[in-house]
């Protein structure tokens, strides 16, 4: 097969592993920088151009679209979909998962366990919003944050009010969330490929840090997840419409609660912690599922 990996940087661990895994299985693979793609979007014969030539004959693409380029990156994925090229994660699903508010609403609608979460535009009723989500301690999150940046713990109602007002003063959109203290600065990353959790790891925040992100100095170790955690991860990926997803779960007193569903999960931490060939499993999934024209939206979304 001819596979395109939409990634800004060939040297990233995840991109590199996907290239390796595809080549090992005898596929032709090319890393395509989505920001260097350009296209005539009104043409009756949709195409994507790159470095002076049309990209032709691709059987599948693997989008690895960074949060900072979601807007343009998903437009490029959509164009491939219009060409009938199979995308392992479709543009609509990527867009959904990037919006934390939309994700929480979609997951809540289907009864997935979530921390109690609130949202407001105006700061006029901040006191009431704080009450609505059960009062401090609360976690306040920027909607567009990643890697734990913009995630703040407020231990008192006063602190929560100040942080909410500060963020809103900067016109930043935020979520206000119940703090799951019993999770003990640990979360579980489940790597979903198709309808399987193919690898999982537990991440622990560094000393004195409630955020377990590896980018914030957290460490990872292998873990056996419970059947409930497994089904929560699978259902969450399915609700978002993602074939490949990193589902982050906290162990709360009221069962597993989902933090986030990531559409371009990093492979570095999870492959090392689980000793699984996740990149290989993604390529294998594509081998089994990629067909010309097999996109659920055909770029409609
Ligand atoms: P990001 O997308 O920036 O990683 P997350 O929402 O995943 O943001 O939060 C980062 C980390 O902070 C999580 O992995 C988790 O360890 C911790 N965290 C986030 N929300 C809560 C919460 N409501 N209760 C306890 N810990 C939380």
PDB file of C-alpha atoms and ligand atoms in Angstrom:
ATOM      1  CA  UNK A   1       0.000   0.000   0.000  1.00  0.00           C
ATOM      2  CA  UNK A   2       0.947   3.624  -0.358  1.00  0.00           C
ATOM      3  CA  UNK A   3       0.542   5.365   2.993  1.00  0.00           C
ATOM      4  CA  UNK A   4       0.904   9.077   3.782  1.00  0.00           C
ATOM      5  CA  UNK A   5       1.640  10.236   7.308  1.00  0.00           C
ATOM      6  CA  UNK A   6       0.474  13.797   7.865  1.00  0.00           C
ATOM      7  CA  UNK A   7       3.034  15.086  10.334  1.00  0.00           C
ATOM      8  CA  UNK A   8       5.064  18.249  10.661  1.00  0.00           C
ATOM      9  CA  UNK A   9       8.215  16.456  11.713  1.00  0.00           C
ATOM     10  CA  UNK A  10       9.690  13.210  10.486  1.00  0.00           C
ATOM     11  CA  UNK A  11      12.015  13.075  13.469  1.00  0.00           C
ATOM     12  CA  UNK A  12       9.261  12.773  16.080  1.00  0.00           C
ATOM     13  CA  UNK A  13       9.283   9.384  17.802  1.00  0.00           C
ATOM     14  CA  UNK A  14       5.682   8.584  16.839  1.00  0.00           C
ATOM     15  CA  UNK A  15       6.090   9.593  13.183  1.00  0.00           C
ATOM     16  CA  UNK A  16       9.338   7.713  12.914  1.00  0.00           C
ATOM     17  CA  UNK A  17       7.867   4.544  14.443  1.00  0.00           C
ATOM     18  CA  UNK A  18       4.917   4.629  12.045  1.00  0.00           C
ATOM     19  CA  UNK A  19       7.315   4.983   9.088  1.00  0.00           C
ATOM     20  CA  UNK A  20       9.388   2.052  10.386  1.00  0.00           C
ATOM     21  CA  UNK A  21       6.327  -0.131  11.013  1.00  0.00           C
ATOM     22  CA  UNK A  22       4.915   0.577   7.534  1.00  0.00           C
ATOM     23  CA  UNK A  23       8.255  -0.159   5.830  1.00  0.00           C
ATOM     24  CA  UNK A  24       8.732  -3.376   7.822  1.00  0.00           C
ATOM     25  CA  UNK A  25       5.428  -4.540   6.380  1.00  0.00           C
ATOM     26  CA  UNK A  26       6.499  -3.704   2.841  1.00  0.00           C
ATOM     27  CA  UNK A  27       4.463  -0.534   2.335  1.00  0.00           C
ATOM     28  CA  UNK A  28       5.528   2.638   0.556  1.00  0.00           C
ATOM     29  CA  UNK A  29       5.327   5.458   3.068  1.00  0.00           C
ATOM     30  CA  UNK A  30       5.871   9.210   2.935  1.00  0.00           C
ATOM     31  CA  UNK A  31       5.765  11.851   5.648  1.00  0.00           C
ATOM     32  CA  UNK A  32       3.749  14.834   4.412  1.00  0.00           C
ATOM     33  CA  UNK A  33       3.856  18.172   6.224  1.00  0.00           C
ATOM     34  CA  UNK A  34       0.179  19.251   6.257  1.00  0.00           C
ATOM     35  CA  UNK A  35       1.134  22.925   6.398  1.00  0.00           C
ATOM     36  CA  UNK A  36       2.962  22.594   3.070  1.00  0.00           C
ATOM     37  CA  UNK A  37      -0.064  21.042   1.339  1.00  0.00           C
ATOM     38  CA  UNK A  38      -2.156  23.289  -0.897  1.00  0.00           C
ATOM     39  CA  UNK A  39      -5.192  22.597  -2.981  1.00  0.00           C
ATOM     40  CA  UNK A  40      -7.895  23.797  -5.307  1.00  0.00           C
ATOM     41  CA  UNK A  41     -10.866  23.155  -3.068  1.00  0.00           C
ATOM     42  CA  UNK A  42     -13.485  23.905  -5.716  1.00  0.00           C
ATOM     43  CA  UNK A  43     -12.219  21.450  -8.318  1.00  0.00           C
ATOM     44  CA  UNK A  44     -14.524  18.626  -9.465  1.00  0.00           C
ATOM     45  CA  UNK A  45     -11.484  16.383  -9.171  1.00  0.00           C
ATOM     46  CA  UNK A  46     -10.271  17.084  -5.668  1.00  0.00           C
ATOM     47  CA  UNK A  47      -6.532  16.794  -5.217  1.00  0.00           C
ATOM     48  CA  UNK A  48      -3.826  17.823  -2.777  1.00  0.00           C
ATOM     49  CA  UNK A  49      -0.622  19.395  -4.030  1.00  0.00           C
ATOM     50  CA  UNK A  50       2.713  19.159  -2.309  1.00  0.00           C
ATOM     51  CA  UNK A  51       6.092  20.549  -3.285  1.00  0.00           C
ATOM     52  CA  UNK A  52       4.907  21.370  -6.808  1.00  0.00           C
ATOM     53  CA  UNK A  53       3.172  18.055  -7.547  1.00  0.00           C
ATOM     54  CA  UNK A  54      -0.203  16.440  -6.844  1.00  0.00           C
ATOM     55  CA  UNK A  55      -0.171  13.698  -4.194  1.00  0.00           C
ATOM     56  CA  UNK A  56      -1.509  10.692  -6.052  1.00  0.00           C
ATOM     57  CA  UNK A  57      -2.260   7.044  -5.462  1.00  0.00           C
ATOM     58  CA  UNK A  58      -2.403   7.059  -1.675  1.00  0.00           C
ATOM     59  CA  UNK A  59      -4.425   4.169  -0.214  1.00  0.00           C
ATOM     60  CA  UNK A  60      -4.448   5.600   3.275  1.00  0.00           C
ATOM     61  CA  UNK A  61      -3.349   8.521   5.380  1.00  0.00           C
ATOM     62  CA  UNK A  62      -2.464   8.658   9.055  1.00  0.00           C
ATOM     63  CA  UNK A  63      -3.164  12.155  10.382  1.00  0.00           C
ATOM     64  CA  UNK A  64      -0.846  13.243  13.188  1.00  0.00           C
ATOM     65  CA  UNK A  65      -2.223  16.755  13.472  1.00  0.00           C
ATOM     66  CA  UNK A  66      -0.797  18.827  16.338  1.00  0.00           C
ATOM     67  CA  UNK A  67      -3.250  20.870  18.399  1.00  0.00           C
ATOM     68  CA  UNK A  68      -1.767  24.150  17.163  1.00  0.00           C
ATOM     69  CA  UNK A  69      -2.543  23.336  13.502  1.00  0.00           C
ATOM     70  CA  UNK A  70      -5.953  21.679  13.939  1.00  0.00           C
ATOM     71  CA  UNK A  71      -7.740  24.172  11.693  1.00  0.00           C
ATOM     72  CA  UNK A  72      -5.559  23.805   8.595  1.00  0.00           C
ATOM     73  CA  UNK A  73      -4.568  20.204   9.319  1.00  0.00           C
ATOM     74  CA  UNK A  74      -8.168  18.962   9.405  1.00  0.00           C
ATOM     75  CA  UNK A  75      -8.916  20.856   6.158  1.00  0.00           C
ATOM     76  CA  UNK A  76      -6.133  18.856   4.498  1.00  0.00           C
ATOM     77  CA  UNK A  77      -7.525  15.588   5.937  1.00  0.00           C
ATOM     78  CA  UNK A  78     -10.990  16.574   4.651  1.00  0.00           C
ATOM     79  CA  UNK A  79      -9.564  17.110   1.181  1.00  0.00           C
ATOM     80  CA  UNK A  80      -8.071  13.593   1.198  1.00  0.00           C
ATOM     81  CA  UNK A  81     -11.485  12.282   2.284  1.00  0.00           C
ATOM     82  CA  UNK A  82     -13.091  14.077  -0.670  1.00  0.00           C
ATOM     83  CA  UNK A  83     -10.614  12.247  -2.897  1.00  0.00           C
ATOM     84  CA  UNK A  84     -11.860   9.005  -1.351  1.00  0.00           C
ATOM     85  CA  UNK A  85      -8.567   8.350   0.441  1.00  0.00           C
ATOM     86  CA  UNK A  86      -9.010   6.329   3.630  1.00  0.00           C
ATOM     87  CA  UNK A  87      -7.990   8.262   6.736  1.00  0.00           C
ATOM     88  CA  UNK A  88      -7.405   6.218   9.868  1.00  0.00           C
ATOM     89  CA  UNK A  89      -8.984   9.059  11.874  1.00  0.00           C
ATOM     90  CA  UNK A  90     -11.422  11.230   9.974  1.00  0.00           C
ATOM     91  CA  UNK A  91     -11.371  15.030  10.058  1.00  0.00           C
ATOM     92  CA  UNK A  92     -14.725  15.354  11.853  1.00  0.00           C
ATOM     93  CA  UNK A  93     -13.600  13.031  14.626  1.00  0.00           C
ATOM     94  CA  UNK A  94     -10.321  14.929  15.058  1.00  0.00           C
ATOM     95  CA  UNK A  95     -12.175  18.242  15.256  1.00  0.00           C
ATOM     96  CA  UNK A  96     -14.612  16.826  17.820  1.00  0.00           C
ATOM     97  CA  UNK A  97     -11.883  15.508  20.066  1.00  0.00           C
ATOM     98  CA  UNK A  98      -9.966  18.801  19.982  1.00  0.00           C
ATOM     99  CA  UNK A  99     -12.819  20.712  21.575  1.00  0.00           C
ATOM    100  CA  UNK A 100     -12.900  19.734  25.253  1.00  0.00           C
ATOM    101  CA  UNK A 101     -16.359  21.154  25.820  1.00  0.00           C
ATOM    102  CA  UNK A 102     -17.861  19.392  22.832  1.00  0.00           C
ATOM    103  CA  UNK A 103     -16.137  16.125  23.806  1.00  0.00           C
ATOM    104  CA  UNK A 104     -17.486  16.241  27.360  1.00  0.00           C
ATOM    105  CA  UNK A 105     -20.995  16.946  26.054  1.00  0.00           C
ATOM    106  CA  UNK A 106     -20.845  14.056  23.568  1.00  0.00           C
ATOM    107  CA  UNK A 107     -19.484  11.620  26.161  1.00  0.00           C
ATOM    108  CA  UNK A 108     -22.018  12.727  28.812  1.00  0.00           C
ATOM    109  CA  UNK A 109     -24.847  12.223  26.349  1.00  0.00           C
ATOM    110  CA  UNK A 110     -23.898   8.563  26.058  1.00  0.00           C
ATOM    111  CA  UNK A 111     -23.505   8.040  29.800  1.00  0.00           C
ATOM    112  CA  UNK A 112     -19.690   7.838  29.987  1.00  0.00           C
ATOM    113  CA  UNK A 113     -18.367   8.509  33.524  1.00  0.00           C
ATOM    114  CA  UNK A 114     -16.973  12.053  33.758  1.00  0.00           C
ATOM    115  CA  UNK A 115     -15.865  14.382  36.525  1.00  0.00           C
ATOM    116  CA  UNK A 116     -18.669  16.844  37.339  1.00  0.00           C
ATOM    117  CA  UNK A 117     -17.937  19.624  34.836  1.00  0.00           C
ATOM    118  CA  UNK A 118     -19.275  23.155  34.352  1.00  0.00           C
ATOM    119  CA  UNK A 119     -18.846  25.892  31.792  1.00  0.00           C
ATOM    120  CA  UNK A 120     -19.843  29.550  31.592  1.00  0.00           C
ATOM    121  CA  UNK A 121     -19.213  32.498  29.332  1.00  0.00           C
ATOM    122  CA  UNK A 122     -19.914  35.285  31.768  1.00  0.00           C
ATOM    123  CA  UNK A 123     -18.247  35.750  35.164  1.00  0.00           C
ATOM    124  CA  UNK A 124     -21.432  37.309  36.556  1.00  0.00           C
ATOM    125  CA  UNK A 125     -22.517  34.071  38.222  1.00  0.00           C
ATOM    126  CA  UNK A 126     -19.124  32.526  38.975  1.00  0.00           C
ATOM    127  CA  UNK A 127     -20.138  31.877  42.581  1.00  0.00           C
ATOM    128  CA  UNK A 128     -23.141  29.927  41.444  1.00  0.00           C
ATOM    129  CA  UNK A 129     -21.124  28.021  38.835  1.00  0.00           C
ATOM    130  CA  UNK A 130     -18.701  26.956  41.574  1.00  0.00           C
ATOM    131  CA  UNK A 131     -21.634  25.733  43.666  1.00  0.00           C
ATOM    132  CA  UNK A 132     -23.132  23.966  40.658  1.00  0.00           C
ATOM    133  CA  UNK A 133     -20.045  21.749  40.282  1.00  0.00           C
ATOM    134  CA  UNK A 134     -19.826  21.024  44.012  1.00  0.00           C
ATOM    135  CA  UNK A 135     -17.410  23.724  45.272  1.00  0.00           C
ATOM    136  CA  UNK A 136     -13.624  23.665  45.833  1.00  0.00           C
ATOM    137  CA  UNK A 137     -11.289  21.938  45.370  1.00  0.00           C
ATOM    138  CA  UNK A 138     -11.781  22.445  41.650  1.00  0.00           C
ATOM    139  CA  UNK A 139      -9.750  21.986  38.514  1.00  0.00           C
ATOM    140  CA  UNK A 140      -9.961  24.837  36.007  1.00  0.00           C
ATOM    141  CA  UNK A 141      -8.907  24.068  32.441  1.00  0.00           C
ATOM    142  CA  UNK A 142      -8.335  26.131  29.354  1.00  0.00           C
ATOM    143  CA  UNK A 143     -10.416  24.608  26.553  1.00  0.00           C
ATOM    144  CA  UNK A 144      -7.549  24.773  24.092  1.00  0.00           C
ATOM    145  CA  UNK A 145      -4.826  23.576  26.482  1.00  0.00           C
ATOM    146  CA  UNK A 146      -2.647  20.499  25.887  1.00  0.00           C
ATOM    147  CA  UNK A 147       0.065  18.636  27.774  1.00  0.00           C
ATOM    148  CA  UNK A 148      -1.291  19.861  31.088  1.00  0.00           C
ATOM    149  CA  UNK A 149      -0.658  23.540  30.322  1.00  0.00           C
ATOM    150  CA  UNK A 150      -3.611  25.670  31.406  1.00  0.00           C
ATOM    151  CA  UNK A 151      -4.831  23.099  33.952  1.00  0.00           C
ATOM    152  CA  UNK A 152      -4.984  24.682  37.418  1.00  0.00           C
ATOM    153  CA  UNK A 153      -6.017  23.306  40.806  1.00  0.00           C
ATOM    154  CA  UNK A 154      -7.916  25.749  43.039  1.00  0.00           C
ATOM    155  CA  UNK A 155      -8.121  24.488  46.632  1.00  0.00           C
ATOM    156  CA  UNK A 156     -10.663  27.058  47.869  1.00  0.00           C
ATOM    157  CA  UNK A 157     -13.764  28.704  46.425  1.00  0.00           C
ATOM    158  CA  UNK A 158     -11.999  32.090  46.620  1.00  0.00           C
ATOM    159  CA  UNK A 159      -9.007  30.795  44.680  1.00  0.00           C
ATOM    160  CA  UNK A 160     -11.360  29.212  42.123  1.00  0.00           C
ATOM    161  CA  UNK A 161     -13.211  32.486  41.683  1.00  0.00           C
ATOM    162  CA  UNK A 162      -9.980  34.454  41.145  1.00  0.00           C
ATOM    163  CA  UNK A 163      -8.604  31.955  38.634  1.00  0.00           C
ATOM    164  CA  UNK A 164     -11.890  31.812  36.686  1.00  0.00           C
ATOM    165  CA  UNK A 165     -12.067  35.602  36.580  1.00  0.00           C
ATOM    166  CA  UNK A 166      -8.422  35.901  35.530  1.00  0.00           C
ATOM    167  CA  UNK A 167      -8.866  33.442  32.654  1.00  0.00           C
ATOM    168  CA  UNK A 168     -12.130  35.029  31.550  1.00  0.00           C
ATOM    169  CA  UNK A 169     -10.522  38.490  31.768  1.00  0.00           C
ATOM    170  CA  UNK A 170      -8.063  37.243  29.145  1.00  0.00           C
ATOM    171  CA  UNK A 171     -11.013  36.011  27.048  1.00  0.00           C
ATOM    172  CA  UNK A 172      -9.896  32.414  27.534  1.00  0.00           C
ATOM    173  CA  UNK A 173     -12.555  29.704  27.431  1.00  0.00           C
ATOM    174  CA  UNK A 174     -12.442  27.342  30.385  1.00  0.00           C
ATOM    175  CA  UNK A 175     -14.034  24.283  31.983  1.00  0.00           C
ATOM    176  CA  UNK A 176     -14.536  24.036  35.738  1.00  0.00           C
ATOM    177  CA  UNK A 177     -14.273  20.501  37.046  1.00  0.00           C
ATOM    178  CA  UNK A 178     -14.598  18.452  40.212  1.00  0.00           C
ATOM    179  CA  UNK A 179     -11.090  17.576  41.500  1.00  0.00           C
ATOM    180  CA  UNK A 180     -10.652  13.802  41.665  1.00  0.00           C
ATOM    181  CA  UNK A 181      -8.300  13.795  44.657  1.00  0.00           C
ATOM    182  CA  UNK A 182      -8.530  10.036  45.144  1.00  0.00           C
ATOM    183  CA  UNK A 183      -6.863   9.516  41.741  1.00  0.00           C
ATOM    184  CA  UNK A 184      -3.658  10.477  43.590  1.00  0.00           C
ATOM    185  CA  UNK A 185      -2.006  12.333  40.687  1.00  0.00           C
ATOM    186  CA  UNK A 186      -2.244   9.190  38.572  1.00  0.00           C
ATOM    187  CA  UNK A 187      -4.113   8.618  35.353  1.00  0.00           C
ATOM    188  CA  UNK A 188      -4.464   5.747  32.936  1.00  0.00           C
ATOM    189  CA  UNK A 189      -3.777   6.102  29.240  1.00  0.00           C
ATOM    190  CA  UNK A 190      -5.550   3.486  27.129  1.00  0.00           C
ATOM    191  CA  UNK A 191      -4.408   3.208  23.553  1.00  0.00           C
ATOM    192  CA  UNK A 192      -7.324   2.177  21.360  1.00  0.00           C
ATOM    193  CA  UNK A 193      -6.845   0.795  17.853  1.00  0.00           C
ATOM    194  CA  UNK A 194     -10.097  -0.263  16.152  1.00  0.00           C
ATOM    195  CA  UNK A 195     -12.211  -2.008  18.735  1.00  0.00           C
ATOM    196  CA  UNK A 196      -9.363  -3.030  21.032  1.00  0.00           C
ATOM    197  CA  UNK A 197      -7.363  -1.447  23.829  1.00  0.00           C
ATOM    198  CA  UNK A 198      -3.970  -2.553  22.503  1.00  0.00           C
ATOM    199  CA  UNK A 199      -1.807  -1.021  25.263  1.00  0.00           C
ATOM    200  CA  UNK A 200      -2.199   0.852  28.501  1.00  0.00           C
ATOM    201  CA  UNK A 201      -0.022   2.617  31.049  1.00  0.00           C
ATOM    202  CA  UNK A 202      -0.385   4.417  34.332  1.00  0.00           C
ATOM    203  CA  UNK A 203       1.150   7.874  34.596  1.00  0.00           C
ATOM    204  CA  UNK A 204       2.090   9.420  37.913  1.00  0.00           C
ATOM    205  CA  UNK A 205       2.701  13.141  38.426  1.00  0.00           C
ATOM    206  CA  UNK A 206       6.049  14.223  39.813  1.00  0.00           C
ATOM    207  CA  UNK A 207       6.300  15.006  43.556  1.00  0.00           C
ATOM    208  CA  UNK A 208       3.869  17.768  44.557  1.00  0.00           C
ATOM    209  CA  UNK A 209       2.168  17.874  41.128  1.00  0.00           C
ATOM    210  CA  UNK A 210      -1.441  16.774  40.574  1.00  0.00           C
ATOM    211  CA  UNK A 211      -1.035  16.612  36.796  1.00  0.00           C
ATOM    212  CA  UNK A 212       0.318  13.303  35.567  1.00  0.00           C
ATOM    213  CA  UNK A 213       1.365  14.444  32.066  1.00  0.00           C
ATOM    214  CA  UNK A 214       4.739  13.043  30.996  1.00  0.00           C
ATOM    215  CA  UNK A 215       5.487  16.531  29.600  1.00  0.00           C
ATOM    216  CA  UNK A 216       5.070  17.883  33.148  1.00  0.00           C
ATOM    217  CA  UNK A 217       7.662  15.479  34.552  1.00  0.00           C
ATOM    218  CA  UNK A 218       5.345  12.526  35.167  1.00  0.00           C
ATOM    219  CA  UNK A 219       6.540   8.917  34.947  1.00  0.00           C
ATOM    220  CA  UNK A 220       4.851   5.891  33.401  1.00  0.00           C
ATOM    221  CA  UNK A 221       4.532   2.229  34.189  1.00  0.00           C
ATOM    222  CA  UNK A 222       2.608  -0.720  32.760  1.00  0.00           C
ATOM    223  CA  UNK A 223      -0.774  -1.437  34.287  1.00  0.00           C
ATOM    224  CA  UNK A 224      -3.581  -3.997  34.041  1.00  0.00           C
ATOM    225  CA  UNK A 225      -6.819  -2.185  33.445  1.00  0.00           C
ATOM    226  CA  UNK A 226     -10.204  -3.411  34.688  1.00  0.00           C
ATOM    227  CA  UNK A 227     -12.940  -4.609  32.293  1.00  0.00           C
ATOM    228  CA  UNK A 228     -14.911  -1.440  33.165  1.00  0.00           C
ATOM    229  CA  UNK A 229     -11.945   0.766  32.244  1.00  0.00           C
ATOM    230  CA  UNK A 230     -11.500  -1.177  29.010  1.00  0.00           C
ATOM    231  CA  UNK A 231     -15.126  -0.744  27.983  1.00  0.00           C
ATOM    232  CA  UNK A 232     -15.072   2.950  28.998  1.00  0.00           C
ATOM    233  CA  UNK A 233     -12.040   3.530  26.755  1.00  0.00           C
ATOM    234  CA  UNK A 234     -13.547   1.654  23.801  1.00  0.00           C
ATOM    235  CA  UNK A 235     -16.921   3.361  24.076  1.00  0.00           C
ATOM    236  CA  UNK A 236     -15.290   6.791  24.377  1.00  0.00           C
ATOM    237  CA  UNK A 237     -13.194   6.312  21.226  1.00  0.00           C
ATOM    238  CA  UNK A 238     -16.282   5.060  19.396  1.00  0.00           C
ATOM    239  CA  UNK A 239     -18.424   8.024  20.487  1.00  0.00           C
ATOM    240  CA  UNK A 240     -15.752  10.400  19.188  1.00  0.00           C
ATOM    241  CA  UNK A 241     -15.555   8.397  15.958  1.00  0.00           C
ATOM    242  CA  UNK A 242     -11.827   7.711  16.333  1.00  0.00           C
ATOM    243  CA  UNK A 243     -10.203   4.453  15.175  1.00  0.00           C
ATOM    244  CA  UNK A 244      -6.946   5.367  16.876  1.00  0.00           C
ATOM    245  CA  UNK A 245      -7.231   7.183  20.186  1.00  0.00           C
ATOM    246  CA  UNK A 246      -5.517   7.744  23.498  1.00  0.00           C
ATOM    247  CA  UNK A 247      -8.205   7.712  26.179  1.00  0.00           C
ATOM    248  CA  UNK A 248      -7.182   9.204  29.534  1.00  0.00           C
ATOM    249  CA  UNK A 249      -9.038   7.868  32.545  1.00  0.00           C
ATOM    250  CA  UNK A 250      -8.927   8.718  36.261  1.00  0.00           C
ATOM    251  CA  UNK A 251      -9.849   6.180  38.955  1.00  0.00           C
ATOM    252  CA  UNK A 252     -12.491   7.977  41.011  1.00  0.00           C
ATOM    253  CA  UNK A 253     -14.677   6.873  43.936  1.00  0.00           C
ATOM    254  CA  UNK A 254     -17.527   6.736  41.444  1.00  0.00           C
ATOM    255  CA  UNK A 255     -15.726   4.509  38.926  1.00  0.00           C
ATOM    256  CA  UNK A 256     -13.574   5.361  35.911  1.00  0.00           C
ATOM    257  CA  UNK A 257     -13.983   8.934  34.669  1.00  0.00           C
ATOM    258  CA  UNK A 258     -12.717  10.119  31.289  1.00  0.00           C
ATOM    259  CA  UNK A 259     -10.441  13.164  31.141  1.00  0.00           C
ATOM    260  CA  UNK A 260      -9.761  13.343  27.482  1.00  0.00           C
ATOM    261  CA  UNK A 261      -9.826  11.467  24.186  1.00  0.00           C
ATOM    262  CA  UNK A 262      -6.749  12.245  22.134  1.00  0.00           C
ATOM    263  CA  UNK A 263      -6.770  11.786  18.355  1.00  0.00           C
ATOM    264  CA  UNK A 264      -2.962  11.835  17.877  1.00  0.00           C
ATOM    265  CA  UNK A 265      -1.753   9.918  20.916  1.00  0.00           C
ATOM    266  CA  UNK A 266       2.027   9.900  21.399  1.00  0.00           C
ATOM    267  CA  UNK A 267       3.551   6.435  20.962  1.00  0.00           C
ATOM    268  CA  UNK A 268       6.769   6.994  22.869  1.00  0.00           C
ATOM    269  CA  UNK A 269       5.589   6.633  26.476  1.00  0.00           C
ATOM    270  CA  UNK A 270       3.047   3.910  25.766  1.00  0.00           C
ATOM    271  CA  UNK A 271       5.329   1.689  23.647  1.00  0.00           C
ATOM    272  CA  UNK A 272       8.070   1.905  26.256  1.00  0.00           C
ATOM    273  CA  UNK A 273       5.770   1.295  29.230  1.00  0.00           C
ATOM    274  CA  UNK A 274       3.769  -1.519  27.623  1.00  0.00           C
ATOM    275  CA  UNK A 275       6.546  -2.971  25.416  1.00  0.00           C
ATOM    276  CA  UNK A 276       3.946  -3.298  22.657  1.00  0.00           C
ATOM    277  CA  UNK A 277       4.409  -2.523  18.982  1.00  0.00           C
ATOM    278  CA  UNK A 278       1.555   0.005  18.826  1.00  0.00           C
ATOM    279  CA  UNK A 279       2.796   1.511  15.528  1.00  0.00           C
ATOM    280  CA  UNK A 280       2.704  -1.977  13.972  1.00  0.00           C
ATOM    281  CA  UNK A 281      -0.848  -2.487  15.209  1.00  0.00           C
ATOM    282  CA  UNK A 282      -1.954   0.812  13.648  1.00  0.00           C
ATOM    283  CA  UNK A 283      -0.487  -0.236  10.271  1.00  0.00           C
ATOM    284  CA  UNK A 284      -2.102  -3.668  10.597  1.00  0.00           C
ATOM    285  CA  UNK A 285      -5.463  -1.990  11.270  1.00  0.00           C
ATOM    286  CA  UNK A 286      -5.033   0.078   8.098  1.00  0.00           C
ATOM    287  CA  UNK A 287      -4.175  -3.062   6.085  1.00  0.00           C
ATOM    288  CA  UNK A 288      -7.443  -4.617   7.184  1.00  0.00           C
ATOM    289  CA  UNK A 289      -9.668  -1.549   6.819  1.00  0.00           C
ATOM    290  CA  UNK A 290      -8.386   0.842   4.164  1.00  0.00           C
ATOM    291  CA  UNK A 291     -10.500   0.881   1.007  1.00  0.00           C
ATOM    292  CA  UNK A 292     -10.797   3.595  -1.597  1.00  0.00           C
ATOM    293  CA  UNK A 293     -13.916   5.617  -0.831  1.00  0.00           C
ATOM    294  CA  UNK A 294     -14.342   4.067   2.625  1.00  0.00           C
ATOM    295  CA  UNK A 295     -14.829   7.233   4.617  1.00  0.00           C
ATOM    296  CA  UNK A 296     -17.953   7.727   6.666  1.00  0.00           C
ATOM    297  CA  UNK A 297     -18.194  11.422   5.846  1.00  0.00           C
ATOM    298  CA  UNK A 298     -16.424  11.834   2.477  1.00  0.00           C
ATOM    299  CA  UNK A 299     -15.354  15.236   3.712  1.00  0.00           C
ATOM    300  CA  UNK A 300     -18.914  16.285   4.503  1.00  0.00           C
ATOM    301  CA  UNK A 301     -18.504  17.176   8.175  1.00  0.00           C
TER     302      UNK A 301
HETATM  303  P1  LIG B   1      -4.271  18.172  28.960  1.00  0.00           P
HETATM  304  O1  LIG B   1      -5.165  17.872  27.819  1.00  0.00           O
HETATM  305  O2  LIG B   1      -3.657  19.518  28.894  1.00  0.00           O
HETATM  306  O3  LIG B   1      -3.322  17.065  29.279  1.00  0.00           O
HETATM  307  P2  LIG B   1      -5.984  17.191  31.071  1.00  0.00           P
HETATM  308  O4  LIG B   1      -7.396  17.562  31.193  1.00  0.00           O
HETATM  309  O5  LIG B   1      -5.678  15.816  30.542  1.00  0.00           O
HETATM  310  O6  LIG B   1      -5.246  18.307  30.207  1.00  0.00           O
HETATM  311  O7  LIG B   1      -5.293  17.369  32.481  1.00  0.00           O
HETATM  312  C1  LIG B   1      -3.914  17.145  32.720  1.00  0.00           C
HETATM  313  C2  LIG B   1      -3.706  16.247  33.929  1.00  0.00           C
HETATM  314  O8  LIG B   1      -4.216  16.883  35.114  1.00  0.00           O
HETATM  315  C3  LIG B   1      -4.468  14.921  33.829  1.00  0.00           C
HETATM  316  O9  LIG B   1      -3.712  13.950  33.140  1.00  0.00           O
HETATM  317  C4  LIG B   1      -4.680  14.570  35.287  1.00  0.00           C
HETATM  318  O10 LIG B   1      -3.540  13.933  35.835  1.00  0.00           O
HETATM  319  C5  LIG B   1      -4.832  15.929  35.957  1.00  0.00           C
HETATM  320  N1  LIG B   1      -6.267  16.275  36.065  1.00  0.00           N
HETATM  321  C6  LIG B   1      -7.005  16.894  35.126  1.00  0.00           C
HETATM  322  N2  LIG B   1      -8.283  17.050  35.524  1.00  0.00           N
HETATM  323  C7  LIG B   1      -8.364  16.527  36.759  1.00  0.00           C
HETATM  324  C8  LIG B   1      -9.433  16.379  37.715  1.00  0.00           C
HETATM  325  N3  LIG B   1     -10.653  16.827  37.439  1.00  0.00           N
HETATM  326  N4  LIG B   1      -9.143  15.771  38.887  1.00  0.00           N
HETATM  327  C9  LIG B   1      -7.888  15.307  39.140  1.00  0.00           C
HETATM  328  N5  LIG B   1      -6.855  15.432  38.305  1.00  0.00           N
HETATM  329  C10 LIG B   1      -7.073  16.024  37.118  1.00  0.00           C
END
